[in-house]
Amino acid sequence: MKNIFTIIIFLLTGFQIIFAQEKDSRLGEVTKESWDIHNLDSIKEIHDAVIIEKIGKSIPGEYFGRVDYSVYLKVLVLNETGVKRYSSKDIIYFKRGSLNFNGITWNLKDGKLEKTEFNAEDNGYHVDYLGMLNKVIINYPNVTPGSIIEYEYKIKGLSAINVPTWEFQAKDPVLYSSFHSGILTDYITRAHYIGAHPVKVTKLGKSKAIVSHRGRKFKELTNTLYEANNVPGIVDEPYSQVLKNKLTRYTFDFVGYTDINSAYHELGGDYSKLINDYLLSDEGFTKYKSNNKFLLDYFEFSKATNLTDTLSIIKKGINNMVAYNGKDGIIPSQGFRKTIREKSGSSVDINLIFVSVLRELGFVAYPAITATRDLGYVNPYIETMGHFNYLLVYLYRGYDDFLILDAVKPELAPNAIPLKSRNENALVINDSGDEYWIDINRNSLASTMTTVEIKLNSESSITKNISKIRTDADYALFMDEIEYNIEEHKEDFRRNYSKNHINSDFESHEFIFGKEYLTENITITEDISQVHNSFYLNIFDDFQLRESPFSSNQRNSDIDFISPWSKKFMVTIEVPEGYKVKEDIESKVVLSKDKLLSCKIIENTNKQKLTYIIILNIKKHFFLKSTYAGIKSFFDQVSLELNKNIELTLVEEKRSGIGG
Amino acid sequence: MKSNQIIVLLLFCMITVVKGANINAEKNVSQIVTINDDGSFEVEFIEETIVLNRNGHQYAKAFFRYGDLYDVKNLKAEIIANGKTQKVKSKEFLDVSADYGGNITGERIIYYQPTYPVYPYVVRYSYKIECSSLFFLEFFGAWSPISSEEVKVKKYYYEFNYNHLFNIHKQFKGDTSLYTVSEKQDGITIEMENYVSESEKHYYVPGLDQDPGFVPQPNKFFFEGSFVDMSSWRDYGNWFYKLNEGRDKLPENKVQEVKSLIQDTDSELEKIEKLYKYLQNNTRYVSIQLGIGGWQSMTAESVAANGYGDCKGLSTYMKGMLEVAGIKSNYVLVGATYGKMHQPYNIDVPENNFNHVFLVVPMEEDTIWLECTSSNTDMNYSGFHIGNRTALLVDKNGSKLIKTPSFTYEENAEDLKIVYDLEKDIPTFEISKTVKGNKAYMEGLDNDYNLKINEIKKRMKRNLPFQVSSLNDFKVEKIKELNPTFQLTLKGESKGLMSSAGNNRVIRPLMICKLDERIKLELNYNRKFHINTRQQESCTIKILLPKDYTIAEVPSDVNLESTAGSYHLKYELKEGELVINRKIRFSGKVFSPEEVKEVNDFYNKVHKNDNKSLILLNNNKS
């Protein structure tokens, strides 16, 4: 009896061991309690869904150098936007790979749980996407607000070097997210944490895996589990960073492996090694270092009197020779001669020509690589070439003095870096291959100088001559904002301006593209408020920051002004004879607590002329969200000052006409 | 007199210069249409774009859709610049699937964007479009020179070759003096030179194509094995009926579910409402238009199983549920969205110009309109999507053109009641806003409003014309179902209600209700135009004046009546308070060019009065 009992216990234990092994599928883990989410009512007010679980796994695949990558997601959709976002999936995969996708839609109706199963074969629409890629489009059945969707998919044969970054955070809140990374002990990898939310890392110990490579079986895996709980969602707010910068995530890097002969191959290493191995040893990349005197034949430098002229001539010459084909990267797609012959090239091709011409002229110039803004900033502590996808021009001017240039956009001055490539750090590829990082924004300034001359006409109207001179970041950001369409901008400006101004008439509106500046000149006449013999006008009307950009009392993310600011505004009004001025605008300084934001208002008035100057500076571009209250208060105070009006009252009979 | 003549001449030059000022590209096009005996047809194009500057690039790109029903063949491209011709390699064309989650057509896209650094340069495309059925003749076989004021059509040659087996109705559009038509026995040719389209932009009449064009309309042909008769609207509608007949049969379990849903409901209206809500709560919109599936609905069974469908599928599903409830309904074909509101239809010649299907339930006393693709609008609400336009009622043998509900002032209304208390140290505001119909829709208010409270609050706060120091109260309430009506309340404090002018104060009380844009047409605008749909706005603002201040001058009342609408503004100064009543009605008309001046005058006066400032004089220090 006792023996039978022992055998039963042994068998049960054995079964437990079998069942305790990881399940192949997580689907089906939904109960009525799955809808009981803490603070759900508050979440519904702000977000469109709640990601209940997001679980990923990457373990060695059948073949050496490949992994099987799987994802499980369980999400509660809260509204129509959530339905749109989560009720379908497009998956692109290599034709030679394979995809396994299954899911269930759950609905809780009158206390009863209803489920509808779906998969890629029965519910997917398969298309030949592009080249070597297939796409499957799966529309999940029976998804409505309040549904919970579960799905899981596995992609086999993904390259081990390309294991995707695991994002613990999303637009919607994530209650639990984990990533299991199983790496052969023969691989050397590094995992990098980026973000603000804590992620717990647990070493799970070693396990066994069978991987074939010319018959050899590799045995051991190192397993690590990364977990995060209750990760808040991301909300859209003014002056905030790109989404990628806000997401808490882990990236994975292969730095080396041991092959079947037990030889170790280093894939990564420090940046100096990477620069030398990948860039300075690439014949195509290093063409800018060779003899390229022939390039000088394409430019005429006789009229260049200073550096600005020279840079402008080079840039204009390049833009006249080569059109940007929309492609980016860090390795050129072709040689200089072919680029010029074809008249088309990538941003790399264009900017490497720029580097080359500068070097031929005797300047110290190098390529500087970075990532486009949408990919998030480049972290210098994560040593991989994988996150660079854009090439700029670095021009050395002296100790700690340099210029960053970009020749891709014909409309911009050479030093006006477009928003796309304005991304914190860049790695300079100097001739020695040393690691040398620069802050792209360090010498950058979002600078606009606005002057307004106001003349009082007869019949209660004024004429304004407005001139805006934008340089550096403001030049580039303005052009980005209007999508390089000047004519449409003029129409939009007119339409928006005339909404709030009576009988406004645009006499002229022109743009002048200078070597370093973009000048916008506008002449407008419009009616102003008149009561009896008094005229009232707001003289700061044309200052772009008259209204505070921050209206919310709360802030969920850090603040990014893209570049330090320098905004100057000067308005002058000729006071016609016989008129008296009443105003309560005083010279004053508004300062934020940390003194990083300042606004100086200077009043300079005499009988014939009123002059007011505003100088608004922001010394750095990035602020933590904890400083938001101070920033908002600063802008609110500035706005209050700048909404004051002046009153011009006729105190005696006119001796001469008003204005022109 | 002489100076006046000079002024007129200068004005003329200015207008001429302005008109031709923004030409960014030019085009030369040849288009030849040939109908084959089997009912298929081909269109051969040679299209040359001269890119004059950076803004002209977009007009030189190649973008083609193709699939099982139509294809693009023999596509070749060249770039010609500085006297040299460069062939574009086929690998430079991107060929990618057009489908994505929520939208499946089975089609692909061929795309190419030329880039060249100097101007002008020329891009020349030659290609052939092959269509399997005359069903697409009105799209691919039509002549429609580019309608952009940035592009000059230097020369357009169009040739349409008849086929004696098929009867084609010819529809000429726009100003026929702008092109030359030559009719021959075997076809027609159309030639046009040096044409630049008029700018309509903001004031275009939605759905009314005023540009020159030619549309060949076949009346009988085969399409995917189905014989289509477009001899009359009745025939066309009947074809659609037959194509979709029987597809509304529900599976047995759904039949039982429907019966159970309505078992305790007597009135037909209540049954419709219950079933409509059931549809909205249990299905969603996914567009699947594969082959004839662009016109033939998914079965109700398929929609029931998947919980999704396109407009046809969802309408069929709803139709099936109504059928089980013993309620008859009809499909209605329509050109949906705001952009097609004033699409004209020839009552004698049908055209294949619909993009949407919904349901109508004819009842004894009324008609109920059911938009089946929306999960959050009310039953019978037609709005911008399907309201105020001509549509085709589909019936077994009695299909006919009908009109969907027009907009009335009262049904599309906004009523604001505001109190500004300027007596307090920090002035306060109380806003109560009631919006109905399309006005509610424009505010993003629908049956899901309680899921978007925060968003609605943020938007309302953002749209206030003054800085908010603090918000004390915010509420949204739905008051009425049919013709949805919502009330929003917002209370708070603001230091920005008044601004200073020396010792005096300035307020602009009507900023909160004034028009969103300055409406002004060019005097020489010579097309029909449209400002907005029929609606009204009323606003009562009570301003509690601060102590020691008086209003310098109370503006005069204003009463305007015009073809554009009406505007009434009244100021009443009482003890310590000023009450302003403003009411504006927009006629929603389609205006003719002769009405430009009258419309401009009306809006000029409205704009001027809405932007008035009131000066509060400081009694102690003035």
Coordinates of C-alpha atoms in Angstrom, one line a residue, chain A residues 34-450:
Chain A
S34 CA -9.9 40.4 -16.2
W35 CA -12.2 43.4 -16.5
D36 CA -11.6 44.4 -12.9
I37 CA -8.9 47.0 -13.4
H38 CA -7.9 49.4 -10.7
N39 CA -8.8 53.0 -11.5
L40 CA -10.5 52.0 -14.8
D41 CA -12.8 55.0 -14.8
S42 CA -10.0 57.5 -14.5
I43 CA -8.0 55.6 -17.2
K44 CA -11.1 55.7 -19.5
E45 CA -11.1 59.5 -19.4
I46 CA -7.6 59.8 -20.8
H47 CA -6.7 56.6 -22.6
D48 CA -8.2 54.4 -25.4
A49 CA -7.2 51.0 -24.1
V50 CA -5.4 49.2 -21.3
I51 CA -2.7 46.7 -22.1
I52 CA -3.2 44.1 -19.5
E53 CA -0.3 41.9 -20.5
K54 CA 2.5 42.2 -23.0
I55 CA 4.9 39.3 -23.0
G56 CA 7.8 38.7 -25.3
K57 CA 10.3 36.0 -25.8
S58 CA 13.4 35.5 -27.8
I59 CA 15.1 32.1 -27.8
P60 CA 17.6 30.5 -30.2
G61 CA 15.9 29.1 -33.2
E62 CA 16.6 25.9 -35.0
Y63 CA 19.6 27.3 -36.9
F64 CA 22.6 29.0 -35.6
G65 CA 22.4 32.8 -35.7
R66 CA 18.6 32.7 -35.8
V67 CA 16.0 33.2 -33.1
D68 CA 12.3 32.4 -32.5
Y69 CA 10.6 35.5 -31.5
S70 CA 7.2 35.4 -29.9
V71 CA 4.8 38.0 -28.6
Y72 CA 1.6 37.7 -26.5
L73 CA -0.7 40.6 -26.0
K74 CA -3.8 41.0 -23.9
V75 CA -5.6 44.3 -24.2
L76 CA -8.9 45.8 -23.0
V77 CA -10.2 48.3 -25.6
L78 CA -12.1 51.2 -24.0
N79 CA -13.6 53.2 -26.9
E80 CA -13.8 53.5 -30.7
T81 CA -10.3 54.8 -31.0
G82 CA -9.0 51.8 -29.0
V83 CA -11.1 49.5 -31.3
K84 CA -9.4 51.1 -34.4
R85 CA -6.0 50.8 -32.9
Y86 CA -6.2 47.2 -31.6
S87 CA -8.8 45.4 -33.8
S88 CA -6.5 44.5 -36.6
K89 CA -2.8 43.8 -37.3
D90 CA -0.6 44.0 -40.3
I91 CA 2.4 41.7 -40.0
I92 CA 5.2 41.9 -42.5
Y93 CA 7.6 39.0 -42.6
F94 CA 10.2 37.5 -44.9
K95 CA 8.8 35.1 -47.5
R96 CA 11.4 32.6 -46.4
G97 CA 10.4 32.9 -42.7
S98 CA 7.2 31.6 -41.2
L99 CA 4.5 33.2 -39.1
N100 CA 2.1 31.6 -36.6
F101 CA -0.6 33.9 -35.4
N102 CA -3.6 33.1 -33.2
G103 CA -6.0 35.1 -31.1
I104 CA -9.3 35.3 -29.2
T105 CA -11.8 38.2 -28.8
W106 CA -13.5 38.1 -25.5
N107 CA -16.7 39.9 -24.6
L108 CA -18.5 40.0 -21.3
K109 CA -22.2 40.1 -22.0
D110 CA -24.8 40.0 -19.2
G111 CA -22.2 38.4 -17.0
K112 CA -21.4 35.7 -19.5
L113 CA -18.0 35.3 -21.2
E114 CA -18.2 34.9 -25.0
K115 CA -15.2 34.1 -27.1
T116 CA -14.4 34.2 -30.8
E117 CA -11.2 32.6 -32.0
F118 CA -9.2 33.7 -35.0
N119 CA -5.9 33.1 -36.7
A120 CA -3.9 34.2 -39.7
E121 CA -5.0 31.3 -41.9
D122 CA -8.7 31.7 -41.5
N123 CA -9.1 35.4 -40.8
G124 CA -6.0 36.8 -42.5
Y125 CA -5.7 38.4 -45.9
H126 CA -2.3 37.5 -47.4
V127 CA -0.6 39.8 -49.9
D128 CA 2.7 39.9 -51.6
Y129 CA 3.9 43.0 -50.0
L130 CA 7.1 44.2 -51.5
G131 CA 10.1 42.4 -52.8
M132 CA 11.0 39.6 -50.4
L133 CA 8.3 40.5 -48.0
N134 CA 4.8 39.1 -47.4
K135 CA 2.1 40.8 -45.4
V136 CA -0.8 39.4 -43.6
I137 CA -3.7 41.6 -42.6
I138 CA -5.9 40.2 -39.8
N139 CA -9.1 41.9 -38.8
Y140 CA -10.2 40.5 -35.4
P141 CA -13.8 39.5 -35.2
N142 CA -16.3 40.9 -32.8
V143 CA -14.3 43.7 -31.3
T144 CA -16.3 46.5 -29.7
P145 CA -15.5 48.9 -26.9
G146 CA -15.2 46.8 -23.8
S147 CA -13.7 43.7 -25.6
I148 CA -10.6 42.1 -24.4
I149 CA -8.4 40.9 -27.3
E150 CA -5.7 38.3 -26.8
Y151 CA -3.3 37.3 -29.5
E152 CA 0.1 35.7 -29.9
Y153 CA 2.4 35.2 -32.7
K154 CA 5.7 33.6 -33.3
I155 CA 8.2 34.5 -36.0
K156 CA 10.8 31.9 -36.7
G157 CA 14.1 32.5 -38.2
L158 CA 14.6 36.1 -37.2
S159 CA 18.3 37.1 -37.3
A160 CA 19.8 37.0 -33.8
I161 CA 21.4 40.4 -34.5
N162 CA 18.1 42.0 -35.1
V163 CA 16.1 41.1 -32.0
P164 CA 13.7 44.0 -31.7
T165 CA 13.8 46.5 -28.9
W166 CA 11.3 45.5 -26.2
E167 CA 9.1 48.5 -25.3
F168 CA 7.5 48.2 -21.9
Q169 CA 5.6 51.4 -22.4
A170 CA 3.0 52.5 -25.0
K171 CA 0.5 55.2 -25.7
D172 CA -1.9 53.3 -23.5
P173 CA -1.1 52.2 -19.9
V174 CA 0.5 48.8 -19.5
L175 CA -0.3 46.8 -16.4
Y176 CA 2.3 44.1 -16.9
S177 CA 5.0 43.6 -19.5
S178 CA 7.8 41.1 -19.6
F179 CA 10.5 40.0 -21.9
H180 CA 12.3 36.7 -21.7
S181 CA 15.7 36.7 -23.3
G182 CA 17.3 33.3 -23.9
I183 CA 20.8 33.6 -25.2
L184 CA 23.2 30.9 -26.1
T185 CA 26.2 31.1 -23.7
D186 CA 28.3 31.2 -26.8
Y187 CA 26.9 34.6 -27.6
I188 CA 28.0 37.8 -25.8
T189 CA 25.2 40.3 -25.6
R190 CA 24.4 43.5 -23.8
A191 CA 21.0 44.7 -22.7
H192 CA 20.5 48.5 -22.4
Y193 CA 17.8 50.1 -20.4
I194 CA 16.3 53.4 -21.6
G195 CA 13.5 55.3 -19.9
A196 CA 12.0 56.5 -16.6
H197 CA 10.0 53.6 -15.3
P198 CA 11.6 50.8 -13.3
V199 CA 12.2 47.5 -14.9
K200 CA 13.0 44.5 -12.8
V201 CA 15.7 42.2 -14.1
T202 CA 15.9 38.6 -12.9
K203 CA 18.5 36.0 -13.9
L204 CA 16.6 32.8 -14.4
G205 CA 19.6 30.6 -14.7
K206 CA 20.8 28.3 -17.5
S207 CA 18.7 25.9 -19.5
K208 CA 19.2 23.6 -22.4
A209 CA 18.5 24.2 -26.1
I210 CA 19.2 22.3 -29.2
V211 CA 20.5 24.3 -32.1
S212 CA 21.9 22.8 -35.2
H213 CA 24.8 24.1 -37.2
R214 CA 26.6 21.6 -39.5
G215 CA 25.4 18.9 -37.1
R216 CA 26.9 20.4 -34.0
K217 CA 24.5 20.8 -31.0
F218 CA 24.9 23.8 -28.7
K219 CA 23.7 23.2 -25.3
E220 CA 23.4 26.0 -22.9
L221 CA 21.2 29.1 -22.7
T222 CA 21.4 32.0 -20.3
N223 CA 17.9 33.2 -19.4
T224 CA 17.0 36.6 -18.2
L225 CA 13.6 38.0 -17.4
Y226 CA 12.8 41.7 -17.7
E227 CA 9.6 42.9 -16.1
A228 CA 7.7 46.1 -15.5
N229 CA 4.4 46.7 -13.8
N230 CA 1.8 49.5 -14.0
V231 CA 3.6 51.5 -16.7
P232 CA 1.7 54.7 -17.4
G233 CA 0.6 55.6 -20.9
I234 CA 1.9 58.5 -22.9
V235 CA -0.3 61.6 -23.4
D236 CA 0.2 64.1 -26.2
E237 CA 1.4 67.5 -24.9
P238 CA 2.9 70.7 -26.4
Y239 CA 6.7 70.9 -26.5
S240 CA 7.3 67.3 -25.6
Q241 CA 9.8 64.9 -26.9
V242 CA 9.2 62.4 -29.6
L243 CA 7.4 59.3 -28.6
K244 CA 10.5 57.1 -28.8
N245 CA 12.3 59.2 -26.2
K246 CA 9.5 58.7 -23.7
L247 CA 9.1 55.0 -23.9
T248 CA 10.7 52.8 -21.3
R249 CA 12.4 50.0 -23.2
Y250 CA 15.3 47.6 -23.4
T251 CA 17.5 47.2 -26.5
F252 CA 19.6 44.2 -27.1
D253 CA 23.0 44.2 -28.7
F254 CA 25.2 41.4 -29.9
V255 CA 28.8 42.1 -29.3
G256 CA 30.3 38.8 -30.2
Y257 CA 30.0 35.0 -30.5
T258 CA 32.0 31.8 -30.4
D259 CA 31.9 29.8 -33.6
I260 CA 31.9 26.0 -34.1
N261 CA 35.7 26.0 -33.9
S262 CA 35.5 27.9 -30.6
A263 CA 37.0 31.0 -32.1
Y264 CA 35.6 34.2 -30.7
H265 CA 34.3 36.9 -33.1
E266 CA 33.7 40.3 -31.7
L267 CA 30.8 42.1 -33.4
G268 CA 30.6 45.2 -31.2
G269 CA 33.2 46.8 -29.1
D270 CA 33.6 50.4 -28.2
Y271 CA 32.8 53.2 -30.6
S272 CA 36.3 53.7 -31.7
K273 CA 36.5 50.1 -32.8
L274 CA 33.1 50.3 -34.5
I275 CA 34.1 53.4 -36.3
N276 CA 37.2 51.9 -37.6
D277 CA 35.7 48.5 -38.4
Y278 CA 32.5 49.7 -40.1
L279 CA 33.1 53.1 -41.4
L280 CA 36.8 54.0 -41.8
S281 CA 37.5 50.6 -43.5
D282 CA 34.6 51.1 -45.9
E283 CA 35.9 52.3 -49.3
G284 CA 32.6 53.9 -50.2
F285 CA 32.3 55.8 -46.9
T286 CA 35.9 57.1 -46.9
K287 CA 35.8 58.5 -50.4
Y288 CA 35.6 62.0 -48.9
K289 CA 39.2 61.5 -47.6
S290 CA 40.6 60.8 -51.1
N291 CA 41.7 63.3 -53.7
N292 CA 38.5 64.9 -54.9
K293 CA 39.9 68.1 -56.4
F294 CA 37.6 67.6 -59.4
L295 CA 34.7 68.6 -57.2
L296 CA 36.0 72.2 -56.9
D297 CA 35.4 72.6 -60.6
Y298 CA 31.7 72.7 -59.9
F299 CA 31.9 75.8 -57.7
E300 CA 32.7 79.4 -58.2
F301 CA 34.3 80.9 -55.1
S302 CA 35.6 84.2 -56.5
K303 CA 32.9 86.2 -54.7
A304 CA 33.3 84.5 -51.4
T305 CA 34.6 86.9 -48.8
N306 CA 34.0 85.0 -45.6
L307 CA 33.0 81.6 -44.3
T308 CA 29.2 82.3 -44.6
D309 CA 29.7 83.1 -48.3
T310 CA 31.8 80.0 -48.9
L311 CA 29.3 77.7 -47.1
S312 CA 26.4 79.2 -49.0
I313 CA 28.2 78.8 -52.4
I314 CA 29.0 75.1 -51.7
K315 CA 25.5 74.3 -50.5
K316 CA 23.9 76.1 -53.4
G317 CA 26.2 74.4 -55.8
I318 CA 25.4 70.9 -54.4
N319 CA 21.7 71.6 -54.5
N320 CA 22.0 72.6 -58.1
M321 CA 23.8 69.4 -58.9
V322 CA 22.0 66.8 -56.9
A323 CA 18.4 66.3 -55.8
Y324 CA 17.7 64.5 -52.6
N325 CA 16.0 61.1 -53.3
G326 CA 14.4 60.7 -50.0
K327 CA 16.8 58.0 -48.7
D328 CA 18.9 58.3 -45.6
G329 CA 21.6 56.2 -43.9
I330 CA 25.3 56.4 -43.0
I331 CA 26.8 54.5 -45.9
P332 CA 26.8 56.2 -49.3
S333 CA 24.7 54.5 -52.0
Q334 CA 27.2 55.4 -54.8
G335 CA 30.3 57.4 -55.5
F336 CA 30.5 61.1 -56.0
R337 CA 30.9 61.0 -59.8
K338 CA 27.8 58.7 -60.2
T339 CA 25.8 60.9 -57.8
I340 CA 26.6 64.0 -59.9
R341 CA 26.0 62.2 -63.1
E342 CA 22.6 60.8 -62.0
K343 CA 21.8 64.2 -60.3
S344 CA 20.2 62.3 -57.5
G345 CA 21.5 61.0 -54.2
S346 CA 20.7 60.1 -50.6
S347 CA 21.4 62.5 -47.7
V348 CA 24.7 60.6 -47.1
D349 CA 25.8 61.2 -50.7
I350 CA 24.9 64.9 -50.5
N351 CA 26.5 65.6 -47.2
L352 CA 29.7 63.6 -47.9
I353 CA 30.2 65.7 -51.0
F354 CA 29.9 68.7 -48.7
V355 CA 32.5 67.3 -46.4
S356 CA 34.8 66.5 -49.3
V357 CA 34.6 70.0 -50.8
L358 CA 35.3 71.6 -47.5
R359 CA 38.4 69.4 -47.0
E360 CA 39.6 70.2 -50.5
L361 CA 39.3 73.9 -49.6
G362 CA 41.5 73.2 -46.5
F363 CA 38.9 73.2 -43.8
V364 CA 38.8 70.6 -41.1
A365 CA 35.6 68.8 -41.8
Y366 CA 34.3 65.4 -40.9
P367 CA 31.1 63.4 -41.2
A368 CA 29.0 63.3 -38.1
I369 CA 26.4 60.5 -37.7
T370 CA 23.2 60.6 -35.8
A371 CA 19.7 59.2 -35.7
T372 CA 16.6 61.0 -37.2
R373 CA 14.5 62.5 -34.6
D374 CA 11.6 60.1 -34.9
L375 CA 13.9 57.2 -33.7
G376 CA 14.7 58.9 -30.4
Y377 CA 18.0 60.2 -29.3
V378 CA 21.2 58.3 -29.7
N379 CA 22.5 57.0 -26.4
P380 CA 26.3 57.1 -26.4
Y381 CA 26.5 54.3 -23.9
I382 CA 24.9 51.8 -26.2
E383 CA 27.6 50.9 -28.6
T384 CA 26.1 49.8 -31.8
M385 CA 26.0 51.2 -35.3
G386 CA 22.4 50.0 -35.6
H387 CA 20.8 53.2 -34.3
F388 CA 22.5 55.7 -36.7
N389 CA 20.6 56.5 -39.8
Y390 CA 21.6 60.1 -40.8
L391 CA 24.8 61.8 -41.7
L392 CA 25.6 65.5 -41.0
V393 CA 28.6 67.7 -41.6
Y394 CA 30.9 68.7 -38.8
L395 CA 33.1 71.8 -39.4
Y396 CA 35.8 72.5 -36.9
R397 CA 36.4 76.2 -36.2
G398 CA 38.6 76.1 -33.1
Y399 CA 38.8 74.8 -29.7
D400 CA 35.2 73.9 -28.6
D401 CA 33.9 75.7 -31.6
F402 CA 32.2 74.0 -34.5
L403 CA 29.4 74.2 -36.9
I404 CA 26.9 71.5 -37.8
L405 CA 25.8 71.7 -41.4
D406 CA 23.3 69.9 -43.6
A407 CA 23.0 70.4 -47.4
V408 CA 19.9 68.3 -48.0
K409 CA 17.2 70.9 -48.0
P410 CA 17.7 73.5 -50.8
E411 CA 15.5 76.0 -49.0
L412 CA 17.5 76.2 -45.8
A413 CA 20.8 77.9 -45.0
P414 CA 23.7 75.4 -44.4
N415 CA 23.6 75.7 -40.6
A416 CA 19.8 75.5 -40.3
I417 CA 19.5 71.8 -39.4
P418 CA 16.0 70.5 -40.2
L419 CA 13.9 69.1 -37.4
K420 CA 14.2 65.6 -38.8
S421 CA 17.9 65.5 -38.1
R422 CA 17.9 67.7 -35.0
N423 CA 18.5 65.0 -32.4
E424 CA 20.6 65.7 -29.4
N425 CA 23.9 63.8 -30.1
A426 CA 26.0 63.1 -33.1
L427 CA 29.2 61.0 -33.3
V428 CA 31.9 62.7 -35.3
I429 CA 34.0 60.4 -37.5
N430 CA 37.3 62.1 -37.4
D431 CA 40.3 60.7 -39.3
S432 CA 41.8 58.9 -36.3
G433 CA 38.6 57.1 -35.6
D434 CA 38.4 58.3 -32.0
E435 CA 35.1 58.4 -30.3
Y436 CA 34.0 62.0 -30.2
W437 CA 30.5 63.0 -29.4
I438 CA 29.0 66.4 -29.8
D439 CA 25.7 68.0 -28.8
I440 CA 24.0 69.1 -32.0
N441 CA 22.1 71.7 -30.0
R442 CA 25.0 73.2 -28.2
N443 CA 25.7 76.0 -30.6
S444 CA 22.2 76.0 -31.9
L445 CA 19.7 78.8 -31.0
A446 CA 16.1 79.2 -32.1
S447 CA 16.5 82.9 -32.8
T448 CA 13.9 85.3 -34.3
M449 CA 14.1 89.0 -34.4
T450 CA 10.8 90.8 -35.1

